[in-house]
Amino acid sequence: MKNVVVVGGGAIGLLTSLLLARTGITVVLIESSGVGRESSWAGGGIVSPLYPWRYSAAVTALAHWSQDFYPGFAQQLLEDTGVDPEVHVTGLYWLDLDDEAEALAWAAREGRALFSVDIAEAYQQVSVLGGGFKRAIHMPGVANVRNPRLVKALRAALAAMPNVELREHCPVTGFIQEGGQIRGVVTAAGEIRAERVVLAAGAWSGELLKTLGLELPVEPVKGQMILYKCAEDFLPSMVLARGRYAIPRRDGHILIGSTLEYAGFDKTPTDDALASLKASAEELLPALKDAEVVGHWAGLRPGSPEGIPFIGEVPGHPGLWLNCGHFRNGLVLAPASCQLLADLMLGPKPIIDPAPYAPAGRLVGAIA
């Protein structure tokens, strides 16, 4: 294989392009807006599913591989590009969980460091935590990655490669089909041909597959977040309670998220969500009552059944590959997902069993 078109310039598309380009393949990366400006920019960047014990083994396998990969990966990006993705190991406290026993049982089974701690210890470690919480569990090794910096670093790494072309603000409208094969894509600026096409367009992936008469069960799920700016030492750990979380960045920015809304492709931030997120922020961290909200935005997650991504070739359409449908965990799962796709396309033994992610049997059939 000599050339590939990658459709979608989020974290998944960027990293897929980087891994393929490193093998000498010529890559054209096409993004309908600006690279990394959709879900990858809007998310929180916790390098763990929010509740890892609630997911299937398929998601767990990708998450574990990626978590071990991230620190070295981020350091390499910093050395190569001068842009620091800021992988920040803070640990994470979950407070007053209904399924704490299941969480601890999962950790014991998977060999992950997750412990029940006395609530007094949580208050000692996170002195700004709101009152009234009764129980806590703690995962000390969890990091967050500053996702806007990560996509900036990935973009810089690709821009430095002579065998990569980035085409932004170039919407894809369909696929080139010849002799039963997918041979490229159709864009507003004309056809772009390649031996293979990788569809990594997040929440928009299903819309493109409809042009082939296929129905991919990936839909947009809106998430809104707010941002505060505090002292650098204000919040030493991530905390999560009642479905909402607080994430500290190294420079004192505090992210509060997030909503889960099924509103189609509408990305408009709403006053209701702002009020709800502020209430959650002040319940978790009462000192934020006196802090200014310095950002409020919305993004569209690529919702999928059980959050299991689609990774592999589309049956009946040789030459078309999927790497999409990561739901709430695109940044967590990106390294493993992209390496698995590269393995499947190029032939080495896959890093993990690819069967759970295969599109075969998971596409909802032809559209009438």
mmCIF file of C-alpha atoms in Angstrom:
data_model
loop_
_atom_site.group_PDB
_atom_site.id
_atom_site.type_symbol
_atom_site.label_atom_id
_atom_site.label_comp_id
_atom_site.label_asym_id
_atom_site.label_seq_id
_atom_site.Cartn_x
_atom_site.Cartn_y
_atom_site.Cartn_z
ATOM 1 C CA MET A 1 0.000 0.000 0.000
ATOM 2 C CA LYS A 2 1.383 3.358 -1.091
ATOM 3 C CA ASN A 3 -1.305 5.925 -0.326
ATOM 4 C CA VAL A 4 -4.273 6.492 1.978
ATOM 5 C CA VAL A 5 -6.933 9.149 2.405
ATOM 6 C CA VAL A 6 -7.985 9.746 6.028
ATOM 7 C CA VAL A 7 -11.341 11.494 6.446
ATOM 8 C CA GLY A 8 -11.595 13.389 9.741
ATOM 9 C CA GLY A 9 -8.998 15.535 11.474
ATOM 10 C CA GLY A 10 -9.724 14.837 15.128
ATOM 11 C CA ALA A 11 -7.426 12.938 17.472
ATOM 12 C CA ILE A 12 -8.337 9.614 15.840
ATOM 13 C CA GLY A 13 -7.742 10.829 12.283
ATOM 14 C CA LEU A 14 -4.573 12.697 13.209
ATOM 15 C CA LEU A 15 -2.995 9.770 15.026
ATOM 16 C CA THR A 16 -4.092 7.278 12.354
ATOM 17 C CA SER A 17 -2.394 9.502 9.778
ATOM 18 C CA LEU A 18 0.765 9.777 11.864
ATOM 19 C CA LEU A 19 1.128 6.021 12.399
ATOM 20 C CA LEU A 20 0.556 5.244 8.707
ATOM 21 C CA ALA A 21 2.839 8.049 7.502
ATOM 22 C CA ARG A 22 5.648 6.822 9.747
ATOM 23 C CA THR A 23 5.732 3.614 7.663
ATOM 24 C CA GLY A 24 6.358 5.625 4.491
ATOM 25 C CA ILE A 25 2.785 5.655 3.187
ATOM 26 C CA THR A 26 1.608 8.875 1.535
ATOM 27 C CA VAL A 27 -1.351 10.275 3.500
ATOM 28 C CA VAL A 28 -3.907 12.922 2.587
ATOM 29 C CA LEU A 29 -5.832 13.983 5.697
ATOM 30 C CA ILE A 30 -9.132 15.729 4.926
ATOM 31 C CA GLU A 31 -11.103 17.734 7.487
ATOM 32 C CA SER A 32 -14.388 19.537 6.824
ATOM 33 C CA SER A 33 -13.569 22.372 9.257
ATOM 34 C CA GLY A 34 -10.298 22.965 11.114
ATOM 35 C CA VAL A 35 -8.101 20.105 12.320
ATOM 36 C CA GLY A 36 -8.899 19.036 15.873
ATOM 37 C CA ARG A 37 -11.689 21.576 16.397
ATOM 38 C CA GLU A 38 -14.605 19.260 17.098
ATOM 39 C CA SER A 39 -14.971 16.596 19.816
ATOM 40 C CA SER A 40 -11.203 16.270 20.315
ATOM 41 C CA TRP A 41 -10.944 19.937 21.267
ATOM 42 C CA ALA A 42 -14.143 20.028 23.328
ATOM 43 C CA GLY A 43 -13.568 17.055 25.642
ATOM 44 C CA GLY A 44 -12.032 16.848 29.076
ATOM 45 C CA GLY A 45 -9.075 14.610 28.301
ATOM 46 C CA ILE A 46 -9.249 12.203 31.257
ATOM 47 C CA VAL A 47 -7.030 9.254 30.301
ATOM 48 C CA SER A 48 -9.605 6.786 31.602
ATOM 49 C CA PRO A 49 -13.259 6.062 30.950
ATOM 50 C CA LEU A 50 -15.275 7.978 33.559
ATOM 51 C CA TYR A 51 -16.511 4.702 35.077
ATOM 52 C CA PRO A 52 -14.202 2.032 33.630
ATOM 53 C CA TRP A 53 -15.928 -0.834 35.444
ATOM 54 C CA ARG A 54 -19.198 -0.109 33.606
ATOM 55 C CA TYR A 55 -17.725 -0.887 30.190
ATOM 56 C CA SER A 56 -17.244 -4.112 28.292
ATOM 57 C CA ALA A 57 -13.944 -5.955 28.014
ATOM 58 C CA ALA A 58 -13.594 -4.504 24.499
ATOM 59 C CA VAL A 59 -13.391 -0.924 25.776
ATOM 60 C CA THR A 60 -11.223 -1.963 28.728
ATOM 61 C CA ALA A 61 -8.643 -3.594 26.446
ATOM 62 C CA LEU A 62 -8.211 -0.440 24.369
ATOM 63 C CA ALA A 63 -8.150 1.793 27.456
ATOM 64 C CA HIS A 64 -5.492 -0.207 29.279
ATOM 65 C CA TRP A 65 -3.172 -0.266 26.257
ATOM 66 C CA SER A 66 -3.579 3.474 25.711
ATOM 67 C CA GLN A 67 -3.092 4.431 29.358
ATOM 68 C CA ASP A 68 0.270 2.679 29.409
ATOM 69 C CA PHE A 69 1.241 4.283 26.086
ATOM 70 C CA TYR A 70 0.342 7.928 26.747
ATOM 71 C CA PRO A 71 3.253 9.196 28.902
ATOM 72 C CA GLY A 72 5.973 8.144 26.486
ATOM 73 C CA PHE A 73 3.876 9.177 23.498
ATOM 74 C CA ALA A 74 3.362 12.685 24.866
ATOM 75 C CA GLN A 75 7.067 13.047 25.647
ATOM 76 C CA GLN A 76 7.956 12.020 22.099
ATOM 77 C CA LEU A 77 5.511 14.549 20.647
ATOM 78 C CA LEU A 78 7.043 17.278 22.805
ATOM 79 C CA GLU A 79 10.546 16.386 21.630
ATOM 80 C CA ASP A 80 9.466 16.203 17.981
ATOM 81 C CA THR A 81 7.290 19.324 17.821
ATOM 82 C CA GLY A 82 8.013 21.531 20.834
ATOM 83 C CA VAL A 83 4.298 21.336 21.745
ATOM 84 C CA ASP A 84 3.594 19.743 25.129
ATOM 85 C CA PRO A 85 0.326 17.740 25.296
ATOM 86 C CA GLU A 86 0.590 18.112 29.094
ATOM 87 C CA VAL A 87 -0.121 14.619 30.335
ATOM 88 C CA HIS A 88 -0.825 15.517 33.960
ATOM 89 C CA VAL A 89 -0.936 12.650 36.484
ATOM 90 C CA THR A 90 -3.271 13.780 39.270
ATOM 91 C CA GLY A 91 -5.237 10.693 40.257
ATOM 92 C CA LEU A 92 -9.015 10.644 40.474
ATOM 93 C CA TYR A 93 -11.436 10.448 43.411
ATOM 94 C CA TRP A 94 -14.939 9.088 42.823
ATOM 95 C CA LEU A 95 -17.346 10.184 45.570
ATOM 96 C CA ASP A 96 -20.499 8.472 46.874
ATOM 97 C CA LEU A 97 -20.747 5.900 44.091
ATOM 98 C CA ASP A 98 -23.810 3.675 43.963
ATOM 99 C CA ASP A 99 -21.754 0.836 42.471
ATOM 100 C CA GLU A 100 -18.590 1.127 44.552
ATOM 101 C CA ALA A 101 -18.483 -2.637 45.197
ATOM 102 C CA GLU A 102 -18.568 -3.325 41.451
ATOM 103 C CA ALA A 103 -15.770 -0.803 40.894
ATOM 104 C CA LEU A 104 -13.518 -2.445 43.469
ATOM 105 C CA ALA A 105 -14.294 -5.919 42.148
ATOM 106 C CA TRP A 106 -13.417 -4.787 38.619
ATOM 107 C CA ALA A 107 -10.110 -3.327 39.817
ATOM 108 C CA ALA A 108 -9.183 -6.559 41.604
ATOM 109 C CA ARG A 109 -10.074 -8.602 38.523
ATOM 110 C CA GLU A 110 -8.193 -6.339 36.096
ATOM 111 C CA GLY A 111 -5.188 -5.702 38.342
ATOM 112 C CA ARG A 112 -5.724 -1.928 38.321
ATOM 113 C CA ALA A 113 -4.813 0.330 41.234
ATOM 114 C CA LEU A 114 -8.202 1.481 42.552
ATOM 115 C CA PHE A 115 -8.808 1.624 46.298
ATOM 116 C CA SER A 116 -11.468 2.490 48.813
ATOM 117 C CA VAL A 117 -10.224 5.329 51.019
ATOM 118 C CA ASP A 118 -11.574 6.921 54.164
ATOM 119 C CA ILE A 119 -13.493 10.078 53.282
ATOM 120 C CA ALA A 120 -11.281 11.985 55.734
ATOM 121 C CA GLU A 121 -8.285 11.130 53.566
ATOM 122 C CA ALA A 122 -10.042 12.490 50.496
ATOM 123 C CA TYR A 123 -10.761 15.754 52.318
ATOM 124 C CA GLN A 124 -7.175 15.899 53.523
ATOM 125 C CA GLN A 125 -5.816 15.441 49.987
ATOM 126 C CA VAL A 126 -8.400 17.709 48.309
ATOM 127 C CA SER A 127 -9.021 20.427 50.886
ATOM 128 C CA VAL A 128 -11.303 22.455 48.580
ATOM 129 C CA LEU A 129 -13.782 19.591 48.219
ATOM 130 C CA GLY A 130 -17.389 20.391 49.117
ATOM 131 C CA GLY A 131 -18.926 19.075 52.318
ATOM 132 C CA GLY A 132 -21.328 16.201 52.810
ATOM 133 C CA PHE A 133 -19.640 13.434 50.865
ATOM 134 C CA LYS A 134 -19.583 10.112 52.712
ATOM 135 C CA ARG A 135 -17.455 7.653 50.693
ATOM 136 C CA ALA A 136 -14.557 7.757 48.248
ATOM 137 C CA ILE A 137 -12.536 5.489 46.010
ATOM 138 C CA HIS A 138 -9.229 6.591 44.536
ATOM 139 C CA MET A 139 -7.227 5.690 41.428
ATOM 140 C CA PRO A 140 -3.836 7.355 41.966
ATOM 141 C CA GLY A 141 -2.282 6.882 38.535
ATOM 142 C CA VAL A 142 -4.941 8.489 36.342
ATOM 143 C CA ALA A 143 -3.753 11.353 34.148
ATOM 144 C CA ASN A 144 -5.464 13.955 32.033
ATOM 145 C CA VAL A 145 -4.147 15.173 28.712
ATOM 146 C CA ARG A 146 -4.708 18.754 27.603
ATOM 147 C CA ASN A 147 -6.561 17.783 24.474
ATOM 148 C CA PRO A 148 -6.258 21.093 22.535
ATOM 149 C CA ARG A 149 -2.480 20.869 23.014
ATOM 150 C CA LEU A 150 -2.499 17.198 21.990
ATOM 151 C CA VAL A 151 -4.209 17.910 18.670
ATOM 152 C CA LYS A 152 -1.888 20.880 18.118
ATOM 153 C CA ALA A 153 1.129 18.606 18.667
ATOM 154 C CA LEU A 154 -0.248 15.931 16.335
ATOM 155 C CA ARG A 155 -0.938 18.544 13.659
ATOM 156 C CA ALA A 156 2.597 19.900 13.985
ATOM 157 C CA ALA A 157 4.068 16.397 13.720
ATOM 158 C CA LEU A 158 2.117 15.747 10.513
ATOM 159 C CA ALA A 159 2.926 19.157 9.029
ATOM 160 C CA ALA A 160 6.623 18.325 9.324
ATOM 161 C CA MET A 161 6.302 15.108 7.279
ATOM 162 C CA PRO A 162 6.881 15.361 3.504
ATOM 163 C CA ASN A 163 4.542 12.448 2.760
ATOM 164 C CA VAL A 164 1.513 14.034 4.483
ATOM 165 C CA GLU A 165 -0.900 16.580 3.025
ATOM 166 C CA LEU A 166 -3.450 18.313 5.279
ATOM 167 C CA ARG A 167 -6.583 19.605 3.584
ATOM 168 C CA GLU A 168 -8.743 21.624 5.968
ATOM 169 C CA HIS A 169 -12.165 23.177 5.266
ATOM 170 C CA CYS A 170 -12.694 20.489 2.634
ATOM 171 C CA PRO A 171 -15.968 18.609 3.221
ATOM 172 C CA VAL A 172 -16.192 15.068 1.855
ATOM 173 C CA THR A 173 -19.495 14.402 0.066
ATOM 174 C CA GLY A 174 -19.054 10.784 -1.023
ATOM 175 C CA PHE A 175 -16.774 7.976 -2.094
ATOM 176 C CA ILE A 176 -15.239 6.925 -5.424
ATOM 177 C CA GLN A 177 -16.342 3.388 -6.311
ATOM 178 C CA GLU A 178 -14.619 1.484 -9.117
ATOM 179 C CA GLY A 179 -14.657 -2.234 -9.822
ATOM 180 C CA GLY A 180 -16.272 -3.032 -6.505
ATOM 181 C CA GLN A 181 -13.561 -1.129 -4.619
ATOM 182 C CA ILE A 182 -13.442 2.191 -2.777
ATOM 183 C CA ARG A 183 -10.777 4.212 -4.561
ATOM 184 C CA GLY A 184 -10.958 7.603 -2.886
ATOM 185 C CA VAL A 185 -13.371 10.349 -1.928
ATOM 186 C CA VAL A 186 -15.383 13.101 -3.558
ATOM 187 C CA THR A 187 -14.995 16.566 -2.049
ATOM 188 C CA ALA A 188 -16.267 20.037 -2.798
ATOM 189 C CA ALA A 189 -12.875 20.653 -4.423
ATOM 190 C CA GLY A 190 -12.929 17.514 -6.561
ATOM 191 C CA GLU A 191 -11.917 13.867 -6.322
ATOM 192 C CA ILE A 192 -9.031 12.640 -4.180
ATOM 193 C CA ARG A 193 -7.895 9.144 -5.084
ATOM 194 C CA ALA A 194 -6.087 6.581 -2.924
ATOM 195 C CA GLU A 195 -5.678 2.837 -2.545
ATOM 196 C CA ARG A 196 -7.556 2.936 0.743
ATOM 197 C CA VAL A 197 -9.804 5.341 2.641
ATOM 198 C CA VAL A 198 -10.013 5.544 6.443
ATOM 199 C CA LEU A 199 -13.219 7.077 7.789
ATOM 200 C CA ALA A 200 -12.497 8.725 11.144
ATOM 201 C CA ALA A 201 -15.083 11.490 11.072
ATOM 202 C CA GLY A 202 -16.480 11.005 14.578
ATOM 203 C CA ALA A 203 -20.157 11.876 14.920
ATOM 204 C CA TRP A 204 -20.338 12.608 11.172
ATOM 205 C CA SER A 205 -19.134 9.156 10.076
ATOM 206 C CA GLY A 206 -22.631 7.715 9.795
ATOM 207 C CA GLU A 207 -23.761 10.523 7.495
ATOM 208 C CA LEU A 208 -20.983 9.676 5.042
ATOM 209 C CA LEU A 209 -21.678 5.949 5.100
ATOM 210 C CA LYS A 210 -25.302 6.642 4.172
ATOM 211 C CA THR A 211 -23.999 7.668 0.738
ATOM 212 C CA LEU A 212 -23.096 3.986 0.259
ATOM 213 C CA GLY A 213 -26.472 2.764 1.502
ATOM 214 C CA LEU A 214 -25.003 1.662 4.830
ATOM 215 C CA GLU A 215 -26.300 2.553 8.265
ATOM 216 C CA LEU A 216 -23.674 2.980 10.963
ATOM 217 C CA PRO A 217 -25.122 3.212 14.490
ATOM 218 C CA VAL A 218 -23.064 6.285 15.408
ATOM 219 C CA GLU A 219 -24.959 9.438 16.367
ATOM 220 C CA PRO A 220 -24.029 12.865 17.719
ATOM 221 C CA VAL A 221 -24.299 13.205 21.503
ATOM 222 C CA LYS A 222 -23.859 16.781 22.681
ATOM 223 C CA GLY A 223 -21.671 17.549 25.674
ATOM 224 C CA GLN A 224 -21.268 20.968 27.290
ATOM 225 C CA MET A 225 -18.447 22.050 29.584
ATOM 226 C CA ILE A 226 -17.342 25.129 31.493
ATOM 227 C CA LEU A 227 -13.911 26.400 32.445
ATOM 228 C CA TYR A 228 -12.605 28.341 35.441
ATOM 229 C CA LYS A 229 -9.168 29.843 36.096
ATOM 230 C CA CYS A 230 -7.775 29.355 39.600
ATOM 231 C CA ALA A 231 -4.394 29.234 41.296
ATOM 232 C CA GLU A 232 -2.097 26.510 39.981
ATOM 233 C CA ASP A 233 -2.296 24.569 43.259
ATOM 234 C CA PHE A 234 -6.062 25.002 43.752
ATOM 235 C CA LEU A 235 -7.096 21.449 42.839
ATOM 236 C CA PRO A 236 -4.496 18.681 43.247
ATOM 237 C CA SER A 237 -6.646 15.804 41.943
ATOM 238 C CA MET A 238 -9.511 15.129 39.576
ATOM 239 C CA VAL A 239 -12.798 14.534 41.388
ATOM 240 C CA LEU A 240 -16.057 13.021 40.165
ATOM 241 C CA ALA A 241 -19.467 12.892 41.846
ATOM 242 C CA ARG A 242 -23.031 12.427 40.597
ATOM 243 C CA GLY A 243 -21.930 12.189 37.002
ATOM 244 C CA ARG A 244 -19.970 15.461 36.943
ATOM 245 C CA TYR A 245 -16.216 15.915 37.157
ATOM 246 C CA ALA A 246 -13.581 18.561 37.819
ATOM 247 C CA ILE A 247 -10.264 18.349 35.966
ATOM 248 C CA PRO A 248 -7.262 20.511 36.919
ATOM 249 C CA ARG A 249 -4.796 21.641 34.263
ATOM 250 C CA ARG A 250 -1.222 22.421 35.244
ATOM 251 C CA ASP A 251 -1.754 26.181 34.927
ATOM 252 C CA GLY A 252 -4.778 26.340 37.254
ATOM 253 C CA HIS A 253 -7.557 26.066 34.693
ATOM 254 C CA ILE A 254 -10.371 23.848 36.015
ATOM 255 C CA LEU A 255 -12.694 22.045 33.596
ATOM 256 C CA ILE A 256 -16.176 21.071 34.765
ATOM 257 C CA GLY A 257 -18.178 18.618 32.684
ATOM 258 C CA SER A 258 -20.283 17.474 31.200
ATOM 259 C CA THR A 259 -23.802 17.194 29.883
ATOM 260 C CA LEU A 260 -25.109 14.280 27.825
ATOM 261 C CA GLU A 261 -27.690 15.500 25.317
ATOM 262 C CA TYR A 262 -29.282 13.922 22.260
ATOM 263 C CA ALA A 263 -29.924 17.014 20.147
ATOM 264 C CA GLY A 264 -28.749 16.043 16.675
ATOM 265 C CA PHE A 265 -25.914 18.113 15.247
ATOM 266 C CA ASP A 266 -26.752 21.222 17.281
ATOM 267 C CA LYS A 267 -23.649 22.446 19.121
ATOM 268 C CA THR A 268 -25.151 25.595 20.638
ATOM 269 C CA PRO A 269 -24.179 26.147 24.313
ATOM 270 C CA THR A 270 -27.285 26.723 26.445
ATOM 271 C CA ASP A 271 -28.062 28.756 29.535
ATOM 272 C CA ASP A 272 -29.686 25.724 31.189
ATOM 273 C CA ALA A 273 -26.509 23.697 30.833
ATOM 274 C CA LEU A 274 -24.402 26.601 32.093
ATOM 275 C CA ALA A 275 -26.552 26.858 35.233
ATOM 276 C CA SER A 276 -26.465 23.088 35.769
ATOM 277 C CA LEU A 277 -22.704 22.870 35.328
ATOM 278 C CA LYS A 278 -22.108 25.833 37.647
ATOM 279 C CA ALA A 279 -24.281 24.179 40.309
ATOM 280 C CA SER A 280 -22.276 20.960 39.984
ATOM 281 C CA ALA A 281 -19.005 22.891 40.116
ATOM 282 C CA GLU A 282 -20.008 24.703 43.304
ATOM 283 C CA GLU A 283 -21.225 21.485 44.918
ATOM 284 C CA LEU A 284 -17.913 19.774 44.178
ATOM 285 C CA LEU A 285 -15.707 22.805 44.867
ATOM 286 C CA PRO A 286 -17.570 25.554 46.779
ATOM 287 C CA ALA A 287 -14.746 28.081 46.302
ATOM 288 C CA LEU A 288 -15.743 28.260 42.635
ATOM 289 C CA LYS A 289 -18.779 30.342 43.669
ATOM 290 C CA ASP A 290 -16.408 33.304 43.711
ATOM 291 C CA ALA A 291 -14.611 32.351 40.487
ATOM 292 C CA GLU A 292 -15.440 33.548 37.000
ATOM 293 C CA VAL A 293 -16.475 31.139 34.266
ATOM 294 C CA VAL A 294 -13.902 31.895 31.561
ATOM 295 C CA GLY A 295 -15.216 29.415 28.976
ATOM 296 C CA HIS A 296 -18.395 27.547 28.040
ATOM 297 C CA TRP A 297 -18.676 25.357 24.952
ATOM 298 C CA ALA A 298 -20.304 22.284 23.448
ATOM 299 C CA GLY A 299 -19.031 19.393 21.338
ATOM 300 C CA LEU A 300 -20.531 16.342 19.676
ATOM 301 C CA ARG A 301 -19.415 12.911 20.804
ATOM 302 C CA PRO A 302 -19.734 10.002 18.358
ATOM 303 C CA GLY A 303 -22.253 7.906 20.284
ATOM 304 C CA SER A 304 -22.165 4.148 19.605
ATOM 305 C CA PRO A 305 -23.712 0.999 21.095
ATOM 306 C CA GLU A 306 -21.937 0.256 24.411
ATOM 307 C CA GLY A 307 -19.266 2.795 23.418
ATOM 308 C CA ILE A 308 -17.421 0.153 21.384
ATOM 309 C CA PRO A 309 -15.697 1.754 18.380
ATOM 310 C CA PHE A 310 -15.772 0.446 14.821
ATOM 311 C CA ILE A 311 -12.242 -0.476 13.722
ATOM 312 C CA GLY A 312 -11.616 -2.413 10.523
ATOM 313 C CA GLU A 313 -12.599 -2.810 6.874
ATOM 314 C CA VAL A 314 -16.224 -2.376 5.810
ATOM 315 C CA PRO A 315 -17.662 -5.647 4.519
ATOM 316 C CA GLY A 316 -18.678 -5.487 0.877
ATOM 317 C CA HIS A 317 -16.684 -2.292 0.334
ATOM 318 C CA PRO A 318 -13.013 -3.280 0.095
ATOM 319 C CA GLY A 319 -10.706 -0.335 0.472
ATOM 320 C CA LEU A 320 -12.914 1.442 3.024
ATOM 321 C CA TRP A 321 -11.824 1.255 6.649
ATOM 322 C CA LEU A 322 -13.458 2.600 9.792
ATOM 323 C CA ASN A 323 -11.947 4.073 12.949
ATOM 324 C CA CYS A 324 -14.908 5.807 14.576
ATOM 325 C CA GLY A 325 -17.661 5.577 17.189
ATOM 326 C CA HIS A 326 -15.564 6.047 20.336
ATOM 327 C CA PHE A 327 -18.420 7.855 22.151
ATOM 328 C CA ARG A 328 -17.090 9.437 25.378
ATOM 329 C CA ASN A 329 -13.634 7.879 25.183
ATOM 330 C CA GLY A 330 -11.996 9.019 21.961
ATOM 331 C CA LEU A 331 -8.949 10.561 23.620
ATOM 332 C CA VAL A 332 -8.592 7.632 26.023
ATOM 333 C CA LEU A 333 -8.824 5.000 23.324
ATOM 334 C CA ALA A 334 -7.048 6.811 20.475
ATOM 335 C CA PRO A 335 -3.537 5.313 20.793
ATOM 336 C CA ALA A 336 -4.751 1.705 20.910
ATOM 337 C CA SER A 337 -7.491 2.232 18.305
ATOM 338 C CA CYS A 338 -5.120 3.797 15.804
ATOM 339 C CA GLN A 339 -2.377 1.231 16.360
ATOM 340 C CA LEU A 340 -4.904 -1.586 15.960
ATOM 341 C CA LEU A 341 -6.149 -0.088 12.695
ATOM 342 C CA ALA A 342 -2.571 0.300 11.414
ATOM 343 C CA ASP A 343 -1.834 -3.324 12.347
ATOM 344 C CA LEU A 344 -4.920 -4.551 10.502
ATOM 345 C CA MET A 345 -4.136 -2.491 7.399
ATOM 346 C CA LEU A 346 -0.433 -3.286 7.243
ATOM 347 C CA GLY A 347 -0.268 -6.876 8.430
ATOM 348 C CA PRO A 348 1.612 -7.181 11.733
ATOM 349 C CA LYS A 349 0.021 -9.141 14.551
ATOM 350 C CA PRO A 350 -2.630 -6.876 16.097
ATOM 351 C CA ILE A 351 -1.870 -5.428 19.534
ATOM 352 C CA ILE A 352 -5.174 -6.841 20.843
ATOM 353 C CA ASP A 353 -7.912 -9.129 19.515
ATOM 354 C CA PRO A 354 -9.641 -7.075 16.771
ATOM 355 C CA ALA A 355 -12.863 -9.109 16.684
ATOM 356 C CA PRO A 356 -15.015 -6.950 19.042
ATOM 357 C CA TYR A 357 -14.450 -3.840 16.931
ATOM 358 C CA ALA A 358 -14.937 -5.333 13.460
ATOM 359 C CA PRO A 359 -17.619 -3.596 11.390
ATOM 360 C CA ALA A 360 -18.812 -6.972 10.076
ATOM 361 C CA GLY A 361 -22.161 -7.790 11.658
ATOM 362 C CA ARG A 362 -22.366 -4.406 13.427
ATOM 363 C CA LEU A 363 -23.568 -2.182 10.599
ATOM 364 C CA VAL A 364 -27.329 -1.970 10.677
ATOM 365 C CA GLY A 365 -27.746 -3.089 7.057
ATOM 366 C CA ALA A 366 -28.661 -1.242 3.927
ATOM 367 C CA ILE A 367 -30.862 1.835 3.900
ATOM 368 C CA ALA A 368 -33.953 1.493 1.741
#
